[in-house]
JSON list of C-alpha atoms in Angstrom, two decimals:
[
{"chain": "M", "resi": 258, "resn": "GLN", "atom": "CA", "xyz": [46.44, -19.42, 72.84]},
{"chain": "M", "resi": 259, "resn": "VAL", "atom": "CA", "xyz": [45.52, -16.33, 74.86]},
{"chain": "M", "resi": 260, "resn": "GLN", "atom": "CA", "xyz": [44.55, -13.32, 72.83]},
{"chain": "M", "resi": 261, "resn": "LEU", "atom": "CA", "xyz": [44.30, -9.67, 73.43]},
{"chain": "M", "resi": 262, "resn": "GLN", "atom": "CA", "xyz": [42.11, -7.50, 71.94]},
{"chain": "M", "resi": 263, "resn": "GLU", "atom": "CA", "xyz": [42.33, -3.30, 72.01]},
{"chain": "M", "resi": 264, "resn": "SER", "atom": "CA", "xyz": [38.97, -1.43, 70.86]},
{"chain": "M", "resi": 265, "resn": "GLY", "atom": "CA", "xyz": [37.32, 2.16, 71.13]},
{"chain": "M", "resi": 266, "resn": "PRO", "atom": "CA", "xyz": [37.70, 5.61, 69.07]},
{"chain": "M", "resi": 267, "resn": "GLY", "atom": "CA", "xyz": [40.51, 5.91, 67.39]},
{"chain": "M", "resi": 268, "resn": "LEU", "atom": "CA", "xyz": [39.61, 9.71, 67.03]},
{"chain": "M", "resi": 269, "resn": "VAL", "atom": "CA", "xyz": [39.84, 11.79, 70.39]},
{"chain": "M", "resi": 270, "resn": "LYS", "atom": "CA", "xyz": [39.20, 15.09, 71.05]},
{"chain": "M", "resi": 271, "resn": "PRO", "atom": "CA", "xyz": [41.34, 17.50, 73.18]},
{"chain": "M", "resi": 272, "resn": "SER", "atom": "CA", "xyz": [40.38, 18.13, 76.76]},
{"chain": "M", "resi": 273, "resn": "GLU", "atom": "CA", "xyz": [37.98, 14.96, 75.97]},
{"chain": "M", "resi": 274, "resn": "THR", "atom": "CA", "xyz": [38.19, 11.07, 77.51]},
{"chain": "M", "resi": 275, "resn": "LEU", "atom": "CA", "xyz": [39.84, 8.60, 75.82]},
{"chain": "M", "resi": 276, "resn": "SER", "atom": "CA", "xyz": [37.98, 5.38, 76.91]},
{"chain": "M", "resi": 277, "resn": "LEU", "atom": "CA", "xyz": [39.85, 2.06, 74.99]},
{"chain": "M", "resi": 278, "resn": "THR", "atom": "CA", "xyz": [38.53, -1.76, 76.28]},
{"chain": "M", "resi": 279, "resn": "CYS", "atom": "CA", "xyz": [41.03, -5.03, 76.14]},
{"chain": "M", "resi": 280, "resn": "THR", "atom": "CA", "xyz": [39.47, -8.15, 75.76]},
{"chain": "M", "resi": 281, "resn": "VAL", "atom": "CA", "xyz": [40.57, -11.35, 76.96]},
{"chain": "M", "resi": 282, "resn": "SER", "atom": "CA", "xyz": [40.07, -14.14, 74.93]},
{"chain": "M", "resi": 283, "resn": "GLY", "atom": "CA", "xyz": [41.68, -17.96, 75.18]},
{"chain": "M", "resi": 284, "resn": "GLY", "atom": "CA", "xyz": [41.99, -17.50, 78.78]},
{"chain": "M", "resi": 285, "resn": "SER", "atom": "CA", "xyz": [40.76, -16.13, 82.08]},
{"chain": "M", "resi": 286, "resn": "ILE", "atom": "CA", "xyz": [41.57, -12.65, 83.43]},
{"chain": "M", "resi": 287, "resn": "SER", "atom": "CA", "xyz": [41.92, -13.82, 86.94]},
{"chain": "M", "resi": 288, "resn": "SER", "atom": "CA", "xyz": [44.67, -14.63, 88.58]},
{"chain": "M", "resi": 289, "resn": "TYR", "atom": "CA", "xyz": [46.93, -12.12, 86.61]},
{"chain": "M", "resi": 290, "resn": "TYR", "atom": "CA", "xyz": [47.72, -7.97, 86.17]},
{"chain": "M", "resi": 291, "resn": "TRP", "atom": "CA", "xyz": [46.90, -6.60, 83.20]},
{"chain": "M", "resi": 292, "resn": "SER", "atom": "CA", "xyz": [48.98, -3.14, 82.20]},
{"chain": "M", "resi": 293, "resn": "TRP", "atom": "CA", "xyz": [47.84, -0.45, 79.18]},
{"chain": "M", "resi": 294, "resn": "ILE", "atom": "CA", "xyz": [51.25, 0.91, 77.92]},
{"chain": "M", "resi": 295, "resn": "ARG", "atom": "CA", "xyz": [51.80, 3.35, 74.74]},
{"chain": "M", "resi": 296, "resn": "GLN", "atom": "CA", "xyz": [54.31, 3.71, 72.07]},
{"chain": "M", "resi": 297, "resn": "THR", "atom": "CA", "xyz": [55.25, 7.61, 70.56]},
{"chain": "M", "resi": 298, "resn": "PRO", "atom": "CA", "xyz": [57.60, 7.93, 68.06]},
{"chain": "M", "resi": 299, "resn": "GLY", "atom": "CA", "xyz": [59.18, 10.64, 70.52]},
{"chain": "M", "resi": 300, "resn": "LYS", "atom": "CA", "xyz": [58.63, 8.68, 73.97]},
{"chain": "M", "resi": 301, "resn": "GLY", "atom": "CA", "xyz": [58.55, 5.55, 72.71]},
{"chain": "M", "resi": 302, "resn": "LEU", "atom": "CA", "xyz": [57.43, 3.35, 74.99]},
{"chain": "M", "resi": 303, "resn": "GLU", "atom": "CA", "xyz": [55.19, 4.36, 78.32]},
{"chain": "M", "resi": 304, "resn": "TRP", "atom": "CA", "xyz": [53.61, 2.42, 81.18]},
{"chain": "M", "resi": 305, "resn": "ILE", "atom": "CA", "xyz": [50.27, 3.35, 82.13]},
{"chain": "M", "resi": 306, "resn": "GLY", "atom": "CA", "xyz": [49.05, 1.61, 84.75]},
{"chain": "M", "resi": 307, "resn": "TYR", "atom": "CA", "xyz": [47.75, -2.28, 85.81]},
{"chain": "M", "resi": 308, "resn": "ILE", "atom": "CA", "xyz": [44.99, -3.62, 87.24]},
{"chain": "M", "resi": 309, "resn": "TYR", "atom": "CA", "xyz": [44.91, -7.03, 88.90]},
{"chain": "M", "resi": 310, "resn": "TYR", "atom": "CA", "xyz": [42.06, -9.38, 87.92]},
{"chain": "M", "resi": 311, "resn": "SER", "atom": "CA", "xyz": [40.85, -8.16, 91.79]},
{"chain": "M", "resi": 312, "resn": "GLY", "atom": "CA", "xyz": [40.94, -4.74, 90.85]},
{"chain": "M", "resi": 313, "resn": "THR", "atom": "CA", "xyz": [43.91, -3.11, 93.01]},
{"chain": "M", "resi": 314, "resn": "THR", "atom": "CA", "xyz": [45.43, -0.60, 90.78]},
{"chain": "M", "resi": 315, "resn": "ASN", "atom": "CA", "xyz": [49.07, 1.08, 90.32]},
{"chain": "M", "resi": 316, "resn": "TYR", "atom": "CA", "xyz": [49.36, 3.72, 87.56]},
{"chain": "M", "resi": 317, "resn": "ASN", "atom": "CA", "xyz": [52.90, 5.90, 86.67]},
{"chain": "M", "resi": 318, "resn": "PRO", "atom": "CA", "xyz": [52.50, 8.78, 88.48]},
{"chain": "M", "resi": 319, "resn": "SER", "atom": "CA", "xyz": [52.99, 11.06, 85.22]},
{"chain": "M", "resi": 320, "resn": "LEU", "atom": "CA", "xyz": [49.49, 10.40, 83.65]},
{"chain": "M", "resi": 321, "resn": "LYS", "atom": "CA", "xyz": [47.80, 9.20, 87.89]},
{"chain": "M", "resi": 322, "resn": "SER", "atom": "CA", "xyz": [45.52, 12.13, 87.91]},
{"chain": "M", "resi": 323, "resn": "ARG", "atom": "CA", "xyz": [44.01, 11.32, 84.15]},
{"chain": "M", "resi": 324, "resn": "VAL", "atom": "CA", "xyz": [43.85, 7.95, 84.25]},
{"chain": "M", "resi": 325, "resn": "THR", "atom": "CA", "xyz": [41.19, 5.12, 85.59]},
{"chain": "M", "resi": 326, "resn": "ILE", "atom": "CA", "xyz": [42.13, 1.38, 84.84]},
{"chain": "M", "resi": 327, "resn": "SER", "atom": "CA", "xyz": [38.41, -1.13, 85.28]},
{"chain": "M", "resi": 328, "resn": "VAL", "atom": "CA", "xyz": [37.93, -4.40, 85.14]},
{"chain": "M", "resi": 329, "resn": "ASP", "atom": "CA", "xyz": [34.66, -6.94, 84.20]},
{"chain": "M", "resi": 330, "resn": "THR", "atom": "CA", "xyz": [35.77, -10.59, 84.68]},
{"chain": "M", "resi": 331, "resn": "SER", "atom": "CA", "xyz": [32.36, -11.03, 83.63]},
{"chain": "M", "resi": 332, "resn": "GLU", "atom": "CA", "xyz": [33.12, -9.79, 80.13]},
{"chain": "M", "resi": 333, "resn": "ASN", "atom": "CA", "xyz": [37.05, -11.05, 80.52]},
{"chain": "M", "resi": 334, "resn": "GLN", "atom": "CA", "xyz": [37.47, -7.39, 79.79]},
{"chain": "M", "resi": 335, "resn": "PHE", "atom": "CA", "xyz": [39.61, -4.52, 81.37]},
{"chain": "M", "resi": 336, "resn": "SER", "atom": "CA", "xyz": [39.63, -0.81, 80.49]},
{"chain": "M", "resi": 337, "resn": "LEU", "atom": "CA", "xyz": [41.65, 2.16, 80.36]},
{"chain": "M", "resi": 338, "resn": "LYS", "atom": "CA", "xyz": [40.36, 6.62, 80.98]},
{"chain": "M", "resi": 339, "resn": "LEU", "atom": "CA", "xyz": [42.45, 9.29, 79.88]},
{"chain": "M", "resi": 340, "resn": "SER", "atom": "CA", "xyz": [40.66, 12.05, 80.51]},
{"chain": "M", "resi": 341, "resn": "SER", "atom": "CA", "xyz": [42.01, 15.27, 79.65]},
{"chain": "M", "resi": 342, "resn": "VAL", "atom": "CA", "xyz": [44.11, 14.47, 76.70]},
{"chain": "M", "resi": 343, "resn": "THR", "atom": "CA", "xyz": [45.63, 16.77, 74.45]},
{"chain": "M", "resi": 344, "resn": "ALA", "atom": "CA", "xyz": [47.56, 16.02, 71.45]},
{"chain": "M", "resi": 345, "resn": "ALA", "atom": "CA", "xyz": [50.87, 14.85, 73.50]},
{"chain": "M", "resi": 346, "resn": "ASP", "atom": "CA", "xyz": [48.19, 11.57, 74.24]},
{"chain": "M", "resi": 347, "resn": "THR", "atom": "CA", "xyz": [48.34, 10.63, 70.78]},
{"chain": "M", "resi": 348, "resn": "ALA", "atom": "CA", "xyz": [50.12, 7.06, 70.70]},
{"chain": "M", "resi": 349, "resn": "VAL", "atom": "CA", "xyz": [49.58, 3.08, 69.61]},
{"chain": "M", "resi": 350, "resn": "TYR", "atom": "CA", "xyz": [47.85, 2.13, 73.08]},
{"chain": "M", "resi": 351, "resn": "TYR", "atom": "CA", "xyz": [48.42, -1.61, 74.10]},
{"chain": "M", "resi": 352, "resn": "CYS", "atom": "CA", "xyz": [47.32, -3.50, 76.54]},
{"chain": "M", "resi": 353, "resn": "ALA", "atom": "CA", "xyz": [49.44, -6.95, 77.51]},
{"chain": "M", "resi": 354, "resn": "ARG", "atom": "CA", "xyz": [49.24, -9.32, 80.77]},
{"chain": "M", "resi": 355, "resn": "SER", "atom": "CA", "xyz": [52.05, -10.28, 82.67]},
{"chain": "M", "resi": 356, "resn": "TYR", "atom": "CA", "xyz": [53.43, -13.04, 83.07]},
{"chain": "M", "resi": 357, "resn": "THR", "atom": "CA", "xyz": [54.02, -15.73, 86.04]},
{"chain": "M", "resi": 358, "resn": "ASN", "atom": "CA", "xyz": [55.56, -18.68, 85.73]},
{"chain": "M", "resi": 359, "resn": "SER", "atom": "CA", "xyz": [53.98, -21.27, 87.88]},
{"chain": "M", "resi": 360, "resn": "GLY", "atom": "CA", "xyz": [52.39, -18.38, 90.10]},
{"chain": "M", "resi": 361, "resn": "ASN", "atom": "CA", "xyz": [55.58, -16.33, 90.36]},
{"chain": "M", "resi": 362, "resn": "TYR", "atom": "CA", "xyz": [55.68, -12.95, 89.24]},
{"chain": "M", "resi": 363, "resn": "CYS", "atom": "CA", "xyz": [58.17, -12.68, 86.41]},
{"chain": "M", "resi": 364, "resn": "GLY", "atom": "CA", "xyz": [58.44, -8.57, 85.53]},
{"chain": "M", "resi": 365, "resn": "ALA", "atom": "CA", "xyz": [57.49, -9.16, 82.02]},
{"chain": "M", "resi": 366, "resn": "PHE", "atom": "CA", "xyz": [54.97, -9.42, 79.69]},
{"chain": "M", "resi": 367, "resn": "ASP", "atom": "CA", "xyz": [54.00, -12.63, 78.16]},
{"chain": "M", "resi": 368, "resn": "TYR", "atom": "CA", "xyz": [51.05, -11.87, 75.71]},
{"chain": "M", "resi": 369, "resn": "TRP", "atom": "CA", "xyz": [49.87, -8.20, 74.07]},
{"chain": "M", "resi": 370, "resn": "GLY", "atom": "CA", "xyz": [47.95, -6.68, 71.99]},
{"chain": "M", "resi": 371, "resn": "GLN", "atom": "CA", "xyz": [48.33, -5.52, 68.30]},
{"chain": "M", "resi": 372, "resn": "GLY", "atom": "CA", "xyz": [47.49, -2.12, 69.42]},
{"chain": "M", "resi": 373, "resn": "THR", "atom": "CA", "xyz": [45.00, 0.57, 68.29]},
{"chain": "M", "resi": 374, "resn": "LEU", "atom": "CA", "xyz": [46.65, 3.94, 67.35]},
{"chain": "M", "resi": 375, "resn": "VAL", "atom": "CA", "xyz": [44.75, 6.99, 68.68]},
{"chain": "M", "resi": 376, "resn": "THR", "atom": "CA", "xyz": [44.69, 10.56, 67.79]},
{"chain": "M", "resi": 377, "resn": "VAL", "atom": "CA", "xyz": [44.04, 13.74, 69.22]},
{"chain": "M", "resi": 378, "resn": "SER", "atom": "CA", "xyz": [42.67, 15.89, 67.20]},
{"chain": "M", "resi": 379, "resn": "SER", "atom": "CA", "xyz": [39.82, 18.53, 67.11]},
{"chain": "C", "resi": 191, "resn": "ASP", "atom": "CA", "xyz": [62.13, 6.95, 87.94]},
{"chain": "C", "resi": 192, "resn": "ILE", "atom": "CA", "xyz": [64.89, 4.63, 86.54]},
{"chain": "C", "resi": 193, "resn": "VAL", "atom": "CA", "xyz": [66.25, 5.36, 83.74]},
{"chain": "C", "resi": 194, "resn": "MET", "atom": "CA", "xyz": [66.84, 2.74, 81.25]},
{"chain": "C", "resi": 195, "resn": "THR", "atom": "CA", "xyz": [70.04, 3.63, 78.65]},
{"chain": "C", "resi": 196, "resn": "GLN", "atom": "CA", "xyz": [70.30, 1.02, 75.42]},
{"chain": "C", "resi": 197, "resn": "THR", "atom": "CA", "xyz": [73.33, 1.45, 73.25]},
{"chain": "C", "resi": 198, "resn": "PRO", "atom": "CA", "xyz": [73.87, 1.59, 70.48]},
{"chain": "C", "resi": 199, "resn": "LEU", "atom": "CA", "xyz": [70.84, 2.94, 68.76]},
{"chain": "C", "resi": 200, "resn": "SER", "atom": "CA", "xyz": [71.49, 0.73, 65.69]},
{"chain": "C", "resi": 201, "resn": "SER", "atom": "CA", "xyz": [72.99, -1.90, 64.90]},
{"chain": "C", "resi": 202, "resn": "PRO", "atom": "CA", "xyz": [73.90, -3.14, 60.97]},
{"chain": "C", "resi": 203, "resn": "VAL", "atom": "CA", "xyz": [74.07, -6.50, 61.71]},
{"chain": "C", "resi": 204, "resn": "THR", "atom": "CA", "xyz": [75.94, -9.65, 58.54]},
{"chain": "C", "resi": 205, "resn": "LEU", "atom": "CA", "xyz": [73.35, -12.56, 58.07]},
{"chain": "C", "resi": 206, "resn": "GLY", "atom": "CA", "xyz": [75.15, -15.29, 60.16]},
{"chain": "C", "resi": 207, "resn": "GLN", "atom": "CA", "xyz": [77.28, -12.89, 62.35]},
{"chain": "C", "resi": 208, "resn": "PRO", "atom": "CA", "xyz": [76.10, -12.13, 66.04]},
{"chain": "C", "resi": 209, "resn": "ALA", "atom": "CA", "xyz": [74.82, -9.04, 67.25]},
{"chain": "C", "resi": 210, "resn": "SER", "atom": "CA", "xyz": [74.61, -7.21, 70.80]},
{"chain": "C", "resi": 211, "resn": "ILE", "atom": "CA", "xyz": [73.07, -5.08, 72.81]},
{"chain": "C", "resi": 212, "resn": "SER", "atom": "CA", "xyz": [73.41, -3.21, 75.75]},
{"chain": "C", "resi": 213, "resn": "CYS", "atom": "CA", "xyz": [71.13, -2.00, 77.86]},
{"chain": "C", "resi": 214, "resn": "ARG", "atom": "CA", "xyz": [72.64, 0.46, 81.48]},
{"chain": "C", "resi": 215, "resn": "SER", "atom": "CA", "xyz": [69.52, 1.27, 83.85]},
{"chain": "C", "resi": 216, "resn": "SER", "atom": "CA", "xyz": [69.81, 4.69, 86.59]},
{"chain": "C", "resi": 217, "resn": "GLN", "atom": "CA", "xyz": [70.00, 2.63, 89.82]},
{"chain": "C", "resi": 218, "resn": "SER", "atom": "CA", "xyz": [70.36, -1.27, 90.54]},
{"chain": "C", "resi": 219, "resn": "LEU", "atom": "CA", "xyz": [67.79, -3.78, 89.36]},
{"chain": "C", "resi": 220, "resn": "VAL", "atom": "CA", "xyz": [67.86, -6.05, 92.57]},
{"chain": "C", "resi": 221, "resn": "HIS", "atom": "CA", "xyz": [64.58, -6.49, 94.14]},
{"chain": "C", "resi": 222, "resn": "SER", "atom": "CA", "xyz": [63.62, -6.62, 98.09]},
{"chain": "C", "resi": 223, "resn": "ASP", "atom": "CA", "xyz": [63.03, -10.38, 96.99]},
{"chain": "C", "resi": 224, "resn": "GLY", "atom": "CA", "xyz": [66.61, -11.06, 95.17]},
{"chain": "C", "resi": 225, "resn": "ASN", "atom": "CA", "xyz": [65.37, -11.25, 91.82]},
{"chain": "C", "resi": 226, "resn": "THR", "atom": "CA", "xyz": [66.15, -8.97, 88.98]},
{"chain": "C", "resi": 227, "resn": "TYR", "atom": "CA", "xyz": [63.38, -7.89, 87.22]},
{"chain": "C", "resi": 228, "resn": "LEU", "atom": "CA", "xyz": [65.05, -6.75, 83.85]},
{"chain": "C", "resi": 229, "resn": "SER", "atom": "CA", "xyz": [62.93, -7.84, 80.45]},
{"chain": "C", "resi": 230, "resn": "TRP", "atom": "CA", "xyz": [63.91, -7.91, 76.74]},
{"chain": "C", "resi": 231, "resn": "LEU", "atom": "CA", "xyz": [61.36, -7.45, 73.96]},
{"chain": "C", "resi": 232, "resn": "GLN", "atom": "CA", "xyz": [61.43, -7.82, 70.32]},
{"chain": "C", "resi": 233, "resn": "GLN", "atom": "CA", "xyz": [59.28, -5.65, 68.11]},
{"chain": "C", "resi": 234, "resn": "ARG", "atom": "CA", "xyz": [59.48, -6.51, 64.50]},
{"chain": "C", "resi": 235, "resn": "PRO", "atom": "CA", "xyz": [57.79, -3.85, 61.76]},
{"chain": "C", "resi": 236, "resn": "GLY", "atom": "CA", "xyz": [53.93, -2.85, 62.21]},
{"chain": "C", "resi": 237, "resn": "GLN", "atom": "CA", "xyz": [53.84, -6.14, 64.90]},
{"chain": "C", "resi": 238, "resn": "PRO", "atom": "CA", "xyz": [53.44, -5.35, 68.93]},
{"chain": "C", "resi": 239, "resn": "PRO", "atom": "CA", "xyz": [56.39, -6.05, 70.96]},
{"chain": "C", "resi": 240, "resn": "ARG", "atom": "CA", "xyz": [57.60, -9.68, 71.64]},
{"chain": "C", "resi": 241, "resn": "LEU", "atom": "CA", "xyz": [58.76, -11.39, 75.05]},
{"chain": "C", "resi": 242, "resn": "LEU", "atom": "CA", "xyz": [62.36, -12.52, 75.01]},
{"chain": "C", "resi": 243, "resn": "ILE", "atom": "CA", "xyz": [64.02, -13.08, 78.03]},
{"chain": "C", "resi": 244, "resn": "TYR", "atom": "CA", "xyz": [62.41, -12.68, 81.91]},
{"chain": "C", "resi": 245, "resn": "LYS", "atom": "CA", "xyz": [65.03, -11.68, 84.89]},
{"chain": "C", "resi": 246, "resn": "ILE", "atom": "CA", "xyz": [67.86, -11.36, 82.52]},
{"chain": "C", "resi": 247, "resn": "SER", "atom": "CA", "xyz": [68.56, -14.53, 81.22]},
{"chain": "C", "resi": 248, "resn": "ASN", "atom": "CA", "xyz": [65.45, -16.88, 81.16]},
{"chain": "C", "resi": 249, "resn": "ARG", "atom": "CA", "xyz": [64.31, -17.23, 77.29]},
{"chain": "C", "resi": 250, "resn": "PHE", "atom": "CA", "xyz": [60.42, -17.34, 77.28]},
{"chain": "C", "resi": 251, "resn": "SER", "atom": "CA", "xyz": [58.18, -19.89, 75.27]},
{"chain": "C", "resi": 252, "resn": "GLY", "atom": "CA", "xyz": [59.57, -20.71, 71.70]},
{"chain": "C", "resi": 253, "resn": "VAL", "atom": "CA", "xyz": [62.56, -18.65, 71.56]},
{"chain": "C", "resi": 254, "resn": "PRO", "atom": "CA", "xyz": [65.71, -19.69, 69.62]},
{"chain": "C", "resi": 255, "resn": "ASP", "atom": "CA", "xyz": [67.86, -20.12, 71.52]},
{"chain": "C", "resi": 256, "resn": "ARG", "atom": "CA", "xyz": [70.24, -18.09, 69.71]},
{"chain": "C", "resi": 257, "resn": "PHE", "atom": "CA", "xyz": [69.08, -15.41, 71.62]},
{"chain": "C", "resi": 258, "resn": "SER", "atom": "CA", "xyz": [70.67, -14.73, 75.48]},
{"chain": "C", "resi": 259, "resn": "GLY", "atom": "CA", "xyz": [70.66, -12.69, 77.86]},
{"chain": "C", "resi": 260, "resn": "SER", "atom": "CA", "xyz": [73.28, -11.70, 80.71]},
{"chain": "C", "resi": 261, "resn": "GLY", "atom": "CA", "xyz": [74.05, -8.97, 83.31]},
{"chain": "C", "resi": 262, "resn": "ALA", "atom": "CA", "xyz": [73.73, -7.94, 86.86]},
{"chain": "C", "resi": 263, "resn": "GLY", "atom": "CA", "xyz": [72.75, -4.43, 89.09]},
{"chain": "C", "resi": 264, "resn": "THR", "atom": "CA", "xyz": [73.02, -2.28, 86.33]},
{"chain": "C", "resi": 265, "resn": "ASP", "atom": "CA", "xyz": [74.64, -3.41, 83.03]},
{"chain": "C", "resi": 266, "resn": "PHE", "atom": "CA", "xyz": [73.00, -5.90, 80.91]},
{"chain": "C", "resi": 267, "resn": "THR", "atom": "CA", "xyz": [73.51, -7.61, 78.00]},
{"chain": "C", "resi": 268, "resn": "LEU", "atom": "CA", "xyz": [71.38, -9.36, 75.20]},
{"chain": "C", "resi": 269, "resn": "LYS", "atom": "CA", "xyz": [73.36, -11.05, 72.82]},
{"chain": "C", "resi": 270, "resn": "ILE", "atom": "CA", "xyz": [72.03, -12.87, 69.45]},
{"chain": "C", "resi": 271, "resn": "SER", "atom": "CA", "xyz": [74.21, -15.12, 68.32]},
{"chain": "C", "resi": 272, "resn": "ARG", "atom": "CA", "xyz": [73.89, -15.66, 64.79]},
{"chain": "C", "resi": 273, "resn": "VAL", "atom": "CA", "xyz": [71.49, -12.61, 63.29]},
{"chain": "C", "resi": 274, "resn": "GLU", "atom": "CA", "xyz": [68.82, -14.39, 60.71]},
{"chain": "C", "resi": 275, "resn": "ALA", "atom": "CA", "xyz": [66.36, -12.06, 58.57]},
{"chain": "C", "resi": 276, "resn": "GLU", "atom": "CA", "xyz": [63.41, -12.51, 61.14]},
{"chain": "C", "resi": 277, "resn": "ASP", "atom": "CA", "xyz": [65.19, -11.01, 63.72]},
{"chain": "C", "resi": 278, "resn": "VAL", "atom": "CA", "xyz": [65.59, -7.52, 61.91]},
{"chain": "C", "resi": 279, "resn": "GLY", "atom": "CA", "xyz": [63.52, -5.12, 64.35]},
{"chain": "C", "resi": 280, "resn": "VAL", "atom": "CA", "xyz": [63.88, -2.52, 67.15]},
{"chain": "C", "resi": 281, "resn": "TYR", "atom": "CA", "xyz": [64.77, -4.49, 70.82]},
{"chain": "C", "resi": 282, "resn": "TYR", "atom": "CA", "xyz": [64.56, -3.62, 73.70]},
{"chain": "C", "resi": 283, "resn": "CYS", "atom": "CA", "xyz": [64.91, -3.51, 77.74]},
{"chain": "C", "resi": 284, "resn": "MET", "atom": "CA", "xyz": [62.32, -3.46, 80.69]},
{"chain": "C", "resi": 285, "resn": "GLN", "atom": "CA", "xyz": [62.74, -3.05, 84.41]},
{"chain": "C", "resi": 286, "resn": "ALA", "atom": "CA", "xyz": [59.76, -4.10, 86.64]},
{"chain": "C", "resi": 287, "resn": "THR", "atom": "CA", "xyz": [61.52, -3.77, 89.64]},
{"chain": "C", "resi": 288, "resn": "GLN", "atom": "CA", "xyz": [60.69, -0.58, 90.71]},
{"chain": "C", "resi": 289, "resn": "PHE", "atom": "CA", "xyz": [57.02, 1.49, 89.77]},
{"chain": "C", "resi": 290, "resn": "PRO", "atom": "CA", "xyz": [57.03, 2.85, 87.22]},
{"chain": "C", "resi": 291, "resn": "LEU", "atom": "CA", "xyz": [58.14, 0.37, 84.86]},
{"chain": "C", "resi": 292, "resn": "THR", "atom": "CA", "xyz": [60.21, 2.32, 82.63]},
{"chain": "C", "resi": 293, "resn": "PHE", "atom": "CA", "xyz": [61.74, 0.77, 79.00]},
{"chain": "C", "resi": 294, "resn": "GLY", "atom": "CA", "xyz": [64.97, 1.29, 77.22]},
{"chain": "C", "resi": 295, "resn": "GLY", "atom": "CA", "xyz": [64.58, 3.40, 74.21]},
{"chain": "C", "resi": 296, "resn": "GLY", "atom": "CA", "xyz": [65.54, 0.50, 71.49]},
{"chain": "C", "resi": 297, "resn": "THR", "atom": "CA", "xyz": [67.87, -0.88, 69.38]},
{"chain": "C", "resi": 298, "resn": "LYS", "atom": "CA", "xyz": [67.01, -1.43, 66.00]},
{"chain": "C", "resi": 299, "resn": "VAL", "atom": "CA", "xyz": [68.73, -4.39, 64.50]},
{"chain": "C", "resi": 300, "resn": "GLU", "atom": "CA", "xyz": [68.95, -4.11, 60.65]},
{"chain": "C", "resi": 301, "resn": "ILE", "atom": "CA", "xyz": [70.69, -6.00, 58.30]},
{"chain": "C", "resi": 302, "resn": "LYS", "atom": "CA", "xyz": [73.80, -5.01, 56.62]}
]
């Protein structure tokens, strides 16, 4: 059973960089797309971006100038960095895996982490 | 960005009765590869979202058959044939046809 676990600081100061890591267990990070998604009461669910195990990325244009997603296949982890944060970046951050069926892209997320609350405050 | 609009915002349902949630996209979700990447997720209180349905009508592994999805183009529906207590939560539609991926605002299903 694939499991994802987010980790990182729960409190980040304004203007600093938010850094989170998602550790994948029970399966390989290879051959899948991995995404970061955040959730706020006000804006709901927002897709931040994805990374393929090979390192190819795609970011939400609304965050692109501040986002970096990277992958470490040797550790079965991928990471999120969001720079110059403000209170508007306070959210529950989820990592998730893109679902493939017999190798075919299905446009959905089949495994999610439990989520981690990140608060931006001084 | 494709805007996903869900109705109703809230759906009080009697146990054992059906429930229906609508999702409308601001543009067609038919991809150039012929697929329509519309999925439905359930989020129970305090839990992460859980995949129910992908590509309009395909139930994900382990999802009870009382959940069904239908629709085409820009209009989609999730139906629960007989609501059970464990179905309480917020339901979201999501499109993955065009980047950035976007979600509906959610529909809360609660028991009357």
